[in-house]
Structures are given as C-alpha cells and as structure tokens.
Backbone as a ProteinNet text record, in pm:
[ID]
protein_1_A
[PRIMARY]
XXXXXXXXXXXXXXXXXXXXXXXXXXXXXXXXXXXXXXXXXXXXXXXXXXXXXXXXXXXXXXXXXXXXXXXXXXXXXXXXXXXXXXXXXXXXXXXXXXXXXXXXXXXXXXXXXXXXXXXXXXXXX
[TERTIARY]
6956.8	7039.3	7121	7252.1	7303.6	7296.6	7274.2	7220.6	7389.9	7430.7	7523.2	7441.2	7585.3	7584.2	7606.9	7723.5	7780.6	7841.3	7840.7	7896.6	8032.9	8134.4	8272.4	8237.8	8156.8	8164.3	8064.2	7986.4	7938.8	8040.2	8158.5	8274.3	8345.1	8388.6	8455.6	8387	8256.2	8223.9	8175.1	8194.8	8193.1	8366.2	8398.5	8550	8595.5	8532.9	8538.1	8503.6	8339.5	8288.2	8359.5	8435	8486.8	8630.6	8658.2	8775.2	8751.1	8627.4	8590.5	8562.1	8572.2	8620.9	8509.4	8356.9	8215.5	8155	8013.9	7914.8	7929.2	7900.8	7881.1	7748.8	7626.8	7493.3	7467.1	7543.5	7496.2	7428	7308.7	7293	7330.9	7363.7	7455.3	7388.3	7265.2	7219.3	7294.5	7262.3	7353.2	7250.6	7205.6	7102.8	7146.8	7183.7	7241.7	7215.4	7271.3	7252	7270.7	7288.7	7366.6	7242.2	7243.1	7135.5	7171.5	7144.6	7150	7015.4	7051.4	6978.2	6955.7	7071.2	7074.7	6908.8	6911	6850.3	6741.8	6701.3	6552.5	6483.2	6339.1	6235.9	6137.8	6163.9	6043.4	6039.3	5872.7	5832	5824.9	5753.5	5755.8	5896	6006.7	6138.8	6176.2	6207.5	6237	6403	6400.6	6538.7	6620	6731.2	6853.6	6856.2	6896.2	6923.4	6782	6656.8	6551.7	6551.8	6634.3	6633.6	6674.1	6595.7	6636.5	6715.8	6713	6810.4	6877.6	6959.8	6961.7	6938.4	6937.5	6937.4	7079.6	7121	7224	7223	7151	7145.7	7222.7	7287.9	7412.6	7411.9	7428.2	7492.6	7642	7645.3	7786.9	7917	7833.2	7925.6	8022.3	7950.8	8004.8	8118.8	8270	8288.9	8323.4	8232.5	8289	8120.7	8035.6	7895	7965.8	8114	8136.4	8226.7	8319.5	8383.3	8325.3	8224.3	8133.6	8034.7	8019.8	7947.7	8078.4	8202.3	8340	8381	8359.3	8351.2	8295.6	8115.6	8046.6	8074.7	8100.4	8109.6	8218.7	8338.6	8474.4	8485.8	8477.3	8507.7	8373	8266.1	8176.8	8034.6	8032.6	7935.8	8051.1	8219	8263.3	8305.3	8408.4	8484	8412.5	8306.3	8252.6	8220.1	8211.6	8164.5	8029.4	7988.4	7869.6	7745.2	7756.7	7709.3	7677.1	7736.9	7730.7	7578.4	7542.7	7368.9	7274.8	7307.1	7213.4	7218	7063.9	7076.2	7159	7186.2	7272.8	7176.3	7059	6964.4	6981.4	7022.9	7039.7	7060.8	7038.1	7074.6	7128.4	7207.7	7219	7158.5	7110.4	7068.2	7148.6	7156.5	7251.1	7145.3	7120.4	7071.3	7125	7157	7181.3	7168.1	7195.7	7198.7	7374.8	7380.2	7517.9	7618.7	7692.7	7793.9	7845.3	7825.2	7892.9	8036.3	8092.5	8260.7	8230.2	8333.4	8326.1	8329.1	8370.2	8391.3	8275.5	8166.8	8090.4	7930.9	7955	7848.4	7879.1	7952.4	8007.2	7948.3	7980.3	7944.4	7778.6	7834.8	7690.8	7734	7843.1	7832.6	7928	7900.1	7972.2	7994	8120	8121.8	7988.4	7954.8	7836.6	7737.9	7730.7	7571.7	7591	7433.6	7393	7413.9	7468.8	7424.5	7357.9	7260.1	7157.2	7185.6	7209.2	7292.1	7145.8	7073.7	6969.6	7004.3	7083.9	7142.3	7010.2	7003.1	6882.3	6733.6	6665.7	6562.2	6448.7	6333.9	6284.3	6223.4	6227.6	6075.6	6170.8	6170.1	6206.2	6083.6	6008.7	5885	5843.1
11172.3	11058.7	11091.1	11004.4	11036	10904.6	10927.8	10771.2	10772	10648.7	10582.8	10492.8	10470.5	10324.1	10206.9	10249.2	10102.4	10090	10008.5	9944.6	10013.3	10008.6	10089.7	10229.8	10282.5	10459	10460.8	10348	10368.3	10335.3	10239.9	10243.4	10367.1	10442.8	10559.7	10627.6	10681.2	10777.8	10729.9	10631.5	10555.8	10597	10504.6	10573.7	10716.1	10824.6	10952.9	10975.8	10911.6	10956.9	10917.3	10751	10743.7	10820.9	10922.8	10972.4	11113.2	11116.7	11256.7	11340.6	11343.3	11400.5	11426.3	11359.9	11379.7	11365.8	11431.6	11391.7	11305.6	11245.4	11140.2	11114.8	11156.9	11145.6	11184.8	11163.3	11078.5	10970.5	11006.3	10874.1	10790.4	10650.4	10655.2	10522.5	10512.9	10445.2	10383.6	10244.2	10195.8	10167.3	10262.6	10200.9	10186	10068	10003.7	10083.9	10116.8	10136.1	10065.2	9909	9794	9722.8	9669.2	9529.8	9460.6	9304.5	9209.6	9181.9	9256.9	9240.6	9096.9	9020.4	8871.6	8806.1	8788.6	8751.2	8817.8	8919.4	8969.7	8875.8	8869.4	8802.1	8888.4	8982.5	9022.6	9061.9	8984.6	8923.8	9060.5	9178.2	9277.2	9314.1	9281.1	9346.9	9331.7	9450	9443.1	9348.3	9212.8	9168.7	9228.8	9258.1	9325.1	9376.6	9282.5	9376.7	9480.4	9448.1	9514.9	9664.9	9724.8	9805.1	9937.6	10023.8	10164.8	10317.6	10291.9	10382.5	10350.9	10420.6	10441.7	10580.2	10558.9	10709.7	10697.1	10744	10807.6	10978.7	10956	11097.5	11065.7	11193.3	11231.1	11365.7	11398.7	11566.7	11554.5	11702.9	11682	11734.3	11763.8	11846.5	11693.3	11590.9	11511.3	11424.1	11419.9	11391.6	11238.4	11147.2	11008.6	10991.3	11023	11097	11087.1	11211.8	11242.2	11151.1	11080.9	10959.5	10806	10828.4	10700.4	10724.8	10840.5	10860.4	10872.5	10898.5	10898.9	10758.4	10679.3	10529	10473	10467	10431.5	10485.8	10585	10635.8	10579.3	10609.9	10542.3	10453.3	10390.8	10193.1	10072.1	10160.8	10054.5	10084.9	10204.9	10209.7	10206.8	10232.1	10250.5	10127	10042.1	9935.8	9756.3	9748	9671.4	9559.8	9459.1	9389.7	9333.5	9304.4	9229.8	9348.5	9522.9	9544.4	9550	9471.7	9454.7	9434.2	9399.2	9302.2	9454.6	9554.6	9692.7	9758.7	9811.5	9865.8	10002.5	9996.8	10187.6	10284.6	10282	10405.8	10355.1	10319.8	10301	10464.6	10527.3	10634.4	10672.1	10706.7	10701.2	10897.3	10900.9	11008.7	11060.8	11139.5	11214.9	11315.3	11342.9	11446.4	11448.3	11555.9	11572.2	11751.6	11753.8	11903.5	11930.7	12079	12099.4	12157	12222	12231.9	12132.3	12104.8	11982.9	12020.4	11895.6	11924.6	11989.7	12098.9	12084.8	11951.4	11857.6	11750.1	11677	11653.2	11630.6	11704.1	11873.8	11905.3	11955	11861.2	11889.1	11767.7	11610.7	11490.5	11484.2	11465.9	11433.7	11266.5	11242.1	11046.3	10974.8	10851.8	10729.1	10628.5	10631.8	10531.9	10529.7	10402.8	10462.1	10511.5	10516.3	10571.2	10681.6	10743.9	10919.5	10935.8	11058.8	11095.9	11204.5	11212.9	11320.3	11361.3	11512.5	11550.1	11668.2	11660.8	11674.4	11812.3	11836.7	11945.2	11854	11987.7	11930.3	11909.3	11860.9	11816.1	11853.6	11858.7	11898.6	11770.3	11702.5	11521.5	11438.1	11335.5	11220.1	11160	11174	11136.6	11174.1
12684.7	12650.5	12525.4	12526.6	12353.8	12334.5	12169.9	12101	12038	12041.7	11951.3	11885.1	11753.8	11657.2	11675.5	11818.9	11770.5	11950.5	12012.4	12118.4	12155.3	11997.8	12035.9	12062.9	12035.5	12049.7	12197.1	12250.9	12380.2	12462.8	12479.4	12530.2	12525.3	12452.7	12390.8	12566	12538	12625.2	12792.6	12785.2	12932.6	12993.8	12847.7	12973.1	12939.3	12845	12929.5	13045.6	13078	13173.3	13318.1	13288.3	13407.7	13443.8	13331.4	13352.3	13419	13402	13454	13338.9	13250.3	13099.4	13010.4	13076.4	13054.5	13174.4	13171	13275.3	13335.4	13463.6	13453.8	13514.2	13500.7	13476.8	13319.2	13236.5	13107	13077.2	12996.5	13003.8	12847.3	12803.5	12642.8	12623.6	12469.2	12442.2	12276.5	12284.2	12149.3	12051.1	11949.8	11811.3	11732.6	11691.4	11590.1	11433.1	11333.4	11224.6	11138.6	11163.3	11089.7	11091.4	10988.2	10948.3	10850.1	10906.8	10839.4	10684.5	10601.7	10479.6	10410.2	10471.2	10404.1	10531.3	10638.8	10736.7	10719.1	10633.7	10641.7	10548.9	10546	10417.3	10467.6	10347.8	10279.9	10144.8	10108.8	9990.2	9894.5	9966	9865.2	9806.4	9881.6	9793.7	9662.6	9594.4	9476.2	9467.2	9345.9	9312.8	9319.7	9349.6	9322.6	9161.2	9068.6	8937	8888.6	8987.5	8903	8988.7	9079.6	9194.8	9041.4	9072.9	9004.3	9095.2	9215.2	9243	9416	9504.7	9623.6	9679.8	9803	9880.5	9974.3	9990.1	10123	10143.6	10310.8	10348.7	10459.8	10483.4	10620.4	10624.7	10711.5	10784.2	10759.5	10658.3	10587.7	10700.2	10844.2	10917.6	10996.6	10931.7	11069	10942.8	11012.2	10887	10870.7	10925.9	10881.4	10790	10761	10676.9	10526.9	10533	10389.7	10379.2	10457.7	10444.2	10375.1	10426.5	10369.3	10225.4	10196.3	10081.7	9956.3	10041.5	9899.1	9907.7	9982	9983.1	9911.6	9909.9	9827.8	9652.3	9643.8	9497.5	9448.8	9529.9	9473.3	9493	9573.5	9629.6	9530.1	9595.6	9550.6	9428	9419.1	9292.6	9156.5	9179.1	9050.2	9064.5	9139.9	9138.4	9172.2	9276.3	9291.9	9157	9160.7	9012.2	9049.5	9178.4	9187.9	9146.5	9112.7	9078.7	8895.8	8869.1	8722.9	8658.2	8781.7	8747.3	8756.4	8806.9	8802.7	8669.5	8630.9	8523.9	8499.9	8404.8	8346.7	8423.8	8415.5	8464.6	8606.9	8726.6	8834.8	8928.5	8961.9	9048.3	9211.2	9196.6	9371.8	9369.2	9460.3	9566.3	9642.5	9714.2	9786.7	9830.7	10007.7	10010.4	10180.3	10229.7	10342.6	10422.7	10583.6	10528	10626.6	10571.7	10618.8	10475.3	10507.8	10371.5	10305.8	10186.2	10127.8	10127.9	10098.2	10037.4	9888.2	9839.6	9691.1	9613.3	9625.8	9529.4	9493.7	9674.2	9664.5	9636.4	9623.7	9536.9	9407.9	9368.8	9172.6	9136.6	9180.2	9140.9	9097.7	8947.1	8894.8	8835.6	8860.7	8809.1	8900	8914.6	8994.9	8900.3	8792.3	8708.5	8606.8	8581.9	8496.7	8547.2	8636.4	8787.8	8768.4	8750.9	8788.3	8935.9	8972.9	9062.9	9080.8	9159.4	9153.2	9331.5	9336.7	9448.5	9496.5	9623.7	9643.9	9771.4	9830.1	9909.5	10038.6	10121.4	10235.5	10167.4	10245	10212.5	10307.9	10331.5	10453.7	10464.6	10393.3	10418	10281.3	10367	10274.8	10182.6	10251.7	10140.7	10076.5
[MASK]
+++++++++++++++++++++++++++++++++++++++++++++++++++++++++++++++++++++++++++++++++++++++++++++++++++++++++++++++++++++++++++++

C-alpha cells in the first residue's frame, strides 16, 4: 500500500492510476498527519508558556519536509507573537535523515530560540 496525508494527494494518484500513469492494483491509504490540538484533553499536558522545547523530524530528501521546517523558523518561531508567552530557553530540535540544505545545517537560532540541529537519529527516545 502507499500511505498518504491528506485526501488531495490520494486524489493526485487515483487519477494517475486512472490515467494509466500508475498501477492500477495500487493500493492508496489516507493517514492523516493533522490534529486537532484544541479538541484534545489531556490533563498531563504541559501549559503552553511552561513547554521547554519542540521536535520536528523530516527526511531532508523530500522537499516540502525542508519547506516546512524554513516555515516554522522564519514565519513562526521568529515572527509569530502568540509565542511571546515561551520562555528564552525554549528550543526547537531538528533531527532528520538525508542531506540537509546548507542553510539548514548552519542554523543554530530562530529569533531568540536555540536551535539544536540533531542530523539522523537512530531512536527518538
């Protein structure tokens, strides 16, 4: 089977397939990578301003991965204001595997945020 994200990219390869243009004993499953964080309750979560770092891992070969991690750094860890409420020691993570971009294995800050740039990893835990 190939797993998709999102409904549009299982469309995408349906109508390859009905074009002839893929298999068509594919089989194309949709797993969401989106969640509603507002709609969850749970009690163990740490407050927002008391949170000390993030993670974002991606495969640097795929490139909407390095699209979204120059998003987050430039759009929303430097410009955002609702993060005003996170402390200075806040960290984002970065670990993925694949060649980075140069830009992105030089970045050691996001505005006032460390970044700590982790290359591959073999265990998240």
């Amino acid at each position: 089977a190939t797993v998709v994200v999102s409904p549009a990219e299982a469309r995408e390869l349906i109508d390859l397939q009905a074009r002839g243009e893929l298999r068509d004993d594919l089989i194309v499953e949709v797993v969401s990578n989106i969640h509603d964080v507002r709609r969850r309750s749970n009690a163990t979560s740490l407050p927002f301003p008391t949170r000390k770092g993030a993670l974002f891992v991606g495969n640097w070969q795929h490139p909407p991965n390095v699209d979204a991690v120059r998003f987050l750094v430039d759009e929303v860890l430097v410009r955002h204001d609702d993060l005003r409420e996170l402390p200075d020691d806040f960290v984002l993570h970065v670990a993925g595997a694949g060649r980075q971009p140069d830009w992105l294995s030089k970045l050691t800050r996001a505005g006032r945020f460390e970044v700590v740039n982790h290359g591959f990893l073999e265990s998240l835990a």
